[in-house]
Amino acid sequence: MDSETDTAPRGGAALEAENLHKTFRDFWGRARTEAVRGVSLRAGSGEVLGILGPNGSGKSTTIKMALGLLKPTSGSVRLFGLPPSDARAKARVGYLPELSHLHPFLTPRETLLYAAGLFGMPRRTAGARAADLLKRVGLDGAAADRRVGEFSKGMARRVGLARALLNDPELVVLDEPTSGLDPVGRREVKDLVKALGGEGRTVLLSSHLLSEVQDVCTRVAVLVRGRIRAEGALPGLLETPGEGVRFDVSGLAPEKVGEARAALFALGASSVEESPRTIPLEDFFLSLLRAPEDAAQ
Amino acid sequence: MKLRAVAAAFRLGVRAPLRSRLVLALLPLLAAAAVALPLHLHSAGGEGEEGALRMALSWPLGAAFAVLAAATLWAGSAAVAGEIERKRFVSDAVSPAGAFSLWCGRWLGLVAIDAALLASVLAAVFCIARLRAPEAARLPVRVPLERDAAYDREIAALLGGGDAELAAAALADMRSGAYMPVSPGEARAWRFKLPRRLPESVRLDFSCLSAYGMAQGVDGALAVRPPVPGSPDLARHPLSKDGDGTFRIEIPGSAFAGLREADVVFENAEDPETGAGALVSHPDSVRLTVPGGGLAGNLVRAGAVLLAALSLLAALGLACGCAFSPPVAAFVATGLALAVVASGSGAWTDGDPGHDHGAKAPPSAAEVALGRVSSGAAAALRGIVAPVRDADALGRVGDGVAVSPRAAVRAVAECGVLFPLLLGLAAACTLSRREFP
């Protein structure tokens, strides 16, 4: 990407937040809400870090402090070793806000070209990149030249996602990325997030949809009332040691199931549960959408 | 400043008023000002074709400028403030484009829209002027000859009678345009610089008031003479109290051959015992003008000055929008603009409480301090808009007098570019310190 500000040193963590506090004050300076209380985070290259938490837990506030949209009451934040206000750091970040507030009188193409200008991209490069991204988010064709004000929430979200990826960022910050999207869109976003992580980019994903985070994140931080309650790699975080083990069996003939159950009891198992193998509801739904109409019946 | 970011913000700044239909809403108002208004005014400009031309130029331009000024100020206030309030600015704030680049682009976009609308108004006004006053509109505009400021100081010294304080007060009155008395038997002189290439004729316009402040003539004479004492008059004409106090003559250019300066002398020949004094304003009572340029060129120069004023208003609105929410930004910007207008009026005095007519007690220290702050603020505001005010675009176009190219360039450079950029720097500082929750 041709950027006017791409001169920052490489290497090191993409995001380092140390003991962040944020207290919102009223007009008279009186403390009103302590939204974030001592949050420390670190996200390295190739990580997909999920920030989970209920509404009002401080997820968006933490993200906004990381991006320099809010100033921490105390604590420090560095992006690629630089303050968030540094243009060199901003040039390497892509951000999808919680709500995609776009200029309603611009088309998706114009929205992306405007954003490209802010990142210092030459017009020709920007045009090609915008076309590619619009295709990737499913907004090519006639939709690319309709005004965003006419779009549904999901379509506007796709424009926001394309904008977040426009500058080929090393750190992608997605705040509730699947909000407003249908199941097809959700799957596409999840696949995209996995692909971004696979490309070595750092993804910071904030969501209150647990399944979404479980599917794509490599690490998770759980925020409750402004503090991190748990943090770590996902498989390890969800382990329940001492509560048994799950086998995923395939290729076993149905008449041998009883023998297998008996063998497990003989080995000391106190309970064995079996159920037919199922696919996730999302996969089932998507397969129906893709199947020809008469096959579904 | 990042030029690509400025260009992107400029394109957004042009698209926003166009696609939000602001421009569409303005067009009928501007059409009413530029086209419909002159059709309804019949006697507001004076008699004859000259009066019709003055009406066809002054009123539409003034009304259209007022509409554009208000729209620019409020659109500027709403632009950034509205985007911040609707959280559209969040993505821009996270981009590497600096606050100043974003502000500059939006400002240039507003100015571009203003330029297009103002050009349309000027074109319409020109066409209507040619229709309503075809002969007068084809006449060249008048270029006022420059007065010799050093000679003004000599006159002030004479009026002061050797007292430096009185001389300084007289000079201040002369510069401010205050009416000064010329008693029976006294004379008052003005010195003008002549152009290198003399035109066919030089027009002399004179006006005075009677001692009672009425537009009435006095018995006397008006003489034009070389600056060398004792030289014969180049032209001399009697004045009569039976007139309305105004007088115009055309002097052949050949009469000034070989001269670089010329004096105009007003002599009050009224009876010292029973006659009336006259009141003259040093900048306004005497004018020597020569033909120079056409109406179209004059409208272009006036347009440049008006665009400079609109540019400053756009910058003011955008700067307020960076600091406040939309309605507050519009309120603050409008208040500041009105304060600027008021700073040039006589109602806002120098703040010396001693001017308080009827005050019996001497002013307190607090009143004196407040007066100084007030006068300082008034002077600062006057200084900011002085280039536009001095160019007097609307007044000169209506009077058929050329807008000075130098004044127009100064207005564009200072009010159109320099002061807005300073406002932009202040706005960018404010914006970069704002939070976006």
XYZ file of C-alpha atoms in Angstrom, chain A:
297
model
C 0.000 0.000 0.000
C 1.326 3.422 -0.898
C 0.995 5.494 2.261
C 2.444 8.870 3.076
C 3.035 7.871 6.705
C 4.408 4.319 6.482
C 7.729 4.901 8.199
C 7.176 3.370 11.672
C 9.510 0.684 13.015
C 8.334 -2.928 12.489
C 8.216 -5.821 14.957
C 6.876 -5.966 18.504
C 3.284 -6.224 19.670
C 0.614 -4.513 17.637
C -1.255 -3.448 20.758
C 0.040 -2.954 24.279
C -2.326 -1.520 26.851
C -1.090 -1.179 30.409
C -3.376 -0.643 33.409
C -5.984 1.430 31.590
C -8.490 3.380 33.610
C -11.263 5.520 32.227
C -13.592 7.629 34.324
C -16.239 9.675 32.556
C -16.896 13.041 34.133
C -19.757 15.488 33.804
C -19.527 19.091 32.633
C -18.393 20.217 36.109
C -15.622 17.644 36.274
C -17.339 15.370 38.762
C -16.662 11.665 38.277
C -19.770 9.902 37.004
C -18.870 6.477 35.642
C -15.739 4.407 35.993
C -16.059 2.476 32.755
C -12.650 0.759 32.681
C -10.727 -0.187 35.792
C -7.179 -1.393 35.298
C -7.342 -3.237 31.958
C -4.082 -4.544 30.507
C -4.011 -6.172 27.094
C -1.436 -7.334 24.615
C -2.032 -8.500 21.048
C 0.780 -9.784 18.861
C 1.097 -10.508 15.188
C -1.258 -13.218 13.874
C -3.401 -13.195 16.988
C -7.151 -12.906 16.901
C -7.942 -11.463 20.310
C -11.573 -11.458 21.324
C -12.886 -9.044 23.937
C -16.019 -10.445 25.467
C -18.375 -8.947 27.928
C -21.956 -8.019 28.643
C -23.404 -4.650 27.675
C -21.718 -1.834 29.560
C -18.675 -3.873 30.525
C -16.235 -1.426 28.947
C -15.399 -3.262 25.711
C -15.994 -0.336 23.364
C -14.405 2.103 25.804
C -11.266 -0.040 25.924
C -11.137 -0.226 22.155
C -11.614 3.510 21.798
C -8.789 4.184 24.215
C -6.620 1.826 22.204
C -7.398 3.817 19.060
C -6.940 7.240 20.629
C -10.612 8.185 20.375
C -10.730 8.479 24.157
C -7.934 9.562 26.457
C -7.300 7.200 29.377
C -7.699 8.687 32.808
C -4.567 6.728 33.636
C -2.511 3.976 32.081
C -0.818 3.799 28.715
C -1.543 2.489 25.255
C 0.886 1.826 22.424
C 0.129 0.743 18.872
C 3.206 -0.729 17.211
C 5.235 0.964 19.910
C 3.779 4.383 19.122
C 1.098 6.517 20.786
C -2.344 6.004 19.203
C -2.381 9.651 18.070
C 0.717 9.114 15.904
C -0.145 9.156 12.209
C 2.319 6.323 11.558
C 0.392 4.102 13.937
C -2.979 5.136 12.501
C -1.803 4.280 8.996
C -1.464 0.625 10.051
C -4.847 0.299 11.724
C -8.252 -0.517 10.270
C -11.319 0.106 12.416
C -14.922 -0.991 12.125
C -16.944 0.913 14.763
C -19.828 -0.636 16.629
C -22.291 1.254 14.454
C -21.409 2.076 10.863
C -22.170 5.779 10.654
C -21.523 6.580 7.016
C -22.266 9.625 4.915
C -25.728 8.792 3.538
C -25.243 10.863 0.397
C -22.155 8.920 -0.730
C -22.125 5.620 -2.610
C -19.993 2.729 -1.289
C -17.421 3.430 -3.971
C -17.253 7.125 -3.024
C -17.060 6.202 0.658
C -14.044 4.002 0.025
C -12.373 6.530 -2.267
C -12.848 9.201 0.408
C -11.294 6.956 3.040
C -8.472 6.098 0.636
C -7.716 9.787 0.272
C -7.447 10.122 4.034
C -4.881 7.318 3.997
C -2.925 9.073 1.274
C -3.563 6.477 -1.421
C -3.152 7.558 -5.053
C -6.447 7.625 -6.949
C -5.640 4.780 -9.299
C -4.570 2.447 -6.515
C -7.572 3.476 -4.469
C -9.974 2.766 -7.318
C -8.643 -0.747 -7.853
C -8.554 -1.489 -4.138
C -12.076 -0.205 -3.619
C -13.401 -2.359 -6.459
C -11.679 -5.416 -5.048
C -12.993 -4.859 -1.526
C -16.526 -4.163 -2.662
C -16.483 -7.469 -4.498
C -15.117 -9.185 -1.426
C -17.927 -7.887 0.799
C -20.591 -8.600 -1.810
C -21.333 -5.014 -2.809
C -20.086 -4.959 -6.374
C -22.364 -4.287 -9.310
C -25.249 -1.851 -8.995
C -25.008 -1.659 -5.207
C -21.598 0.008 -5.438
C -23.185 3.085 -6.976
C -26.289 3.398 -4.831
C -26.301 5.895 -1.995
C -25.499 4.404 1.382
C -28.518 6.159 2.862
C -30.713 3.691 0.963
C -28.939 0.642 2.386
C -30.111 -1.780 5.059
C -28.107 -2.007 8.270
C -26.366 -5.143 7.056
C -25.328 -3.610 3.756
C -24.024 -0.510 5.535
C -22.056 -2.821 7.801
C -20.409 -4.395 4.775
C -19.374 -0.957 3.563
C -17.884 -0.291 6.983
C -16.001 -3.573 6.864
C -14.593 -2.758 3.431
C -13.502 0.626 4.759
C -11.785 -1.023 7.718
C -9.710 -3.170 5.344
C -9.000 -0.481 2.785
C -5.516 0.455 3.930
C -4.374 -3.197 4.172
C -3.997 -2.791 7.930
C -1.726 -4.813 10.171
C -4.088 -4.329 13.094
C -7.790 -4.721 12.404
C -10.158 -3.613 15.151
C -13.701 -4.889 14.751
C -16.363 -3.774 17.202
C -19.394 -6.095 16.910
C -18.558 -6.908 13.278
C -21.523 -9.169 12.597
C -24.120 -6.820 14.036
C -26.995 -6.518 11.575
C -25.693 -9.238 9.249
C -27.679 -12.286 8.154
C -26.241 -15.787 8.743
C -24.544 -15.778 5.351
C -22.929 -12.459 6.124
C -21.917 -13.659 9.581
C -20.188 -16.721 8.149
C -18.397 -14.544 5.595
C -17.161 -12.216 8.303
C -15.974 -15.088 10.446
C -14.142 -16.631 7.495
C -12.640 -13.242 6.759
C -11.446 -12.812 10.330
C -9.836 -16.260 10.299
C -8.172 -15.430 6.996
C -6.839 -12.157 8.398
C -5.335 -13.997 11.338
C -3.855 -16.554 8.978
C -2.185 -13.757 6.991
C -0.288 -12.705 10.085
C -2.448 -9.692 10.885
C -3.575 -8.868 14.375
C -7.316 -8.787 14.864
C -8.998 -7.282 17.898
C -12.606 -8.360 17.936
C -15.172 -7.138 20.402
C -18.460 -8.945 20.693
C -21.114 -10.132 23.080
C -21.963 -13.073 20.779
C -20.121 -15.953 22.413
C -20.385 -18.356 19.502
C -18.841 -15.813 17.191
C -15.850 -15.310 19.444
C -15.420 -19.040 20.042
C -15.354 -19.763 16.329
C -12.648 -17.307 15.298
C -10.554 -16.121 18.238
C -7.255 -17.580 19.344
C -7.256 -15.657 22.620
C -10.003 -14.107 24.642
C -10.275 -11.475 27.366
C -13.521 -11.331 29.324
C -14.484 -7.921 30.661
C -17.018 -7.551 33.418
C -17.783 -4.149 34.920
C -14.604 -2.608 33.579
C -12.175 -5.296 34.732
C -10.673 -8.335 33.012
C -12.078 -11.413 34.743
C -10.317 -13.964 32.603
C -7.802 -13.930 29.806
C -6.007 -16.602 27.841
C -5.893 -18.915 24.840
C -9.333 -20.245 24.056
C -8.991 -24.027 24.256
C -7.149 -23.789 27.583
C -9.623 -21.275 28.987
C -12.602 -23.558 28.296
C -11.040 -26.765 29.637
C -12.730 -28.353 32.620
C -10.009 -30.543 34.125
C -11.212 -33.483 36.139
C -14.649 -33.458 34.570
C -14.090 -36.092 31.950
C -12.964 -36.224 28.394
C -14.821 -36.207 25.068
C -14.151 -38.638 22.290
C -15.134 -37.807 18.769
C -15.644 -41.178 17.105
C -16.225 -41.856 13.458
C -16.254 -45.030 11.339
C -17.771 -47.205 14.136
C -20.558 -49.518 12.953
C -23.904 -48.946 14.757
C -24.018 -52.517 16.133
C -20.655 -51.947 17.873
C -21.844 -48.901 19.827
C -23.047 -51.021 22.739
C -19.694 -52.846 22.958
C -17.873 -49.513 23.025
C -20.110 -48.237 25.823
C -19.553 -51.389 27.858
C -15.797 -51.136 27.397
C -15.786 -47.591 28.728
C -17.777 -48.641 31.832
C -15.353 -51.515 32.327
C -12.507 -49.012 32.314
C -14.126 -47.048 35.135
C -16.322 -44.442 33.448
C -19.179 -43.382 35.685
C -21.336 -42.076 32.848
C -21.239 -42.238 29.087
C -23.424 -40.042 26.923
C -23.982 -40.697 23.280
C -25.873 -38.785 20.657
C -25.933 -38.798 16.872
C -23.303 -36.649 15.264
C -24.833 -33.290 14.320
C -23.716 -30.274 12.435
C -24.032 -26.740 13.852
C -27.327 -25.015 13.074
C -25.449 -22.338 11.127
C -23.926 -24.930 8.774
C -27.326 -26.556 8.321
C -28.925 -23.231 7.492
C -26.211 -22.307 5.009
C -26.417 -25.670 3.296
C -30.125 -25.120 2.759
C -29.446 -21.740 1.171
C -26.919 -23.185 -1.178
C -28.963 -26.263 -2.175
C -31.218 -26.182 -5.272
C -34.850 -25.535 -4.373
C -36.335 -28.983 -5.144
C -33.491 -30.787 -3.259
C -34.471 -29.096 0.026
C -37.801 -30.916 -0.055
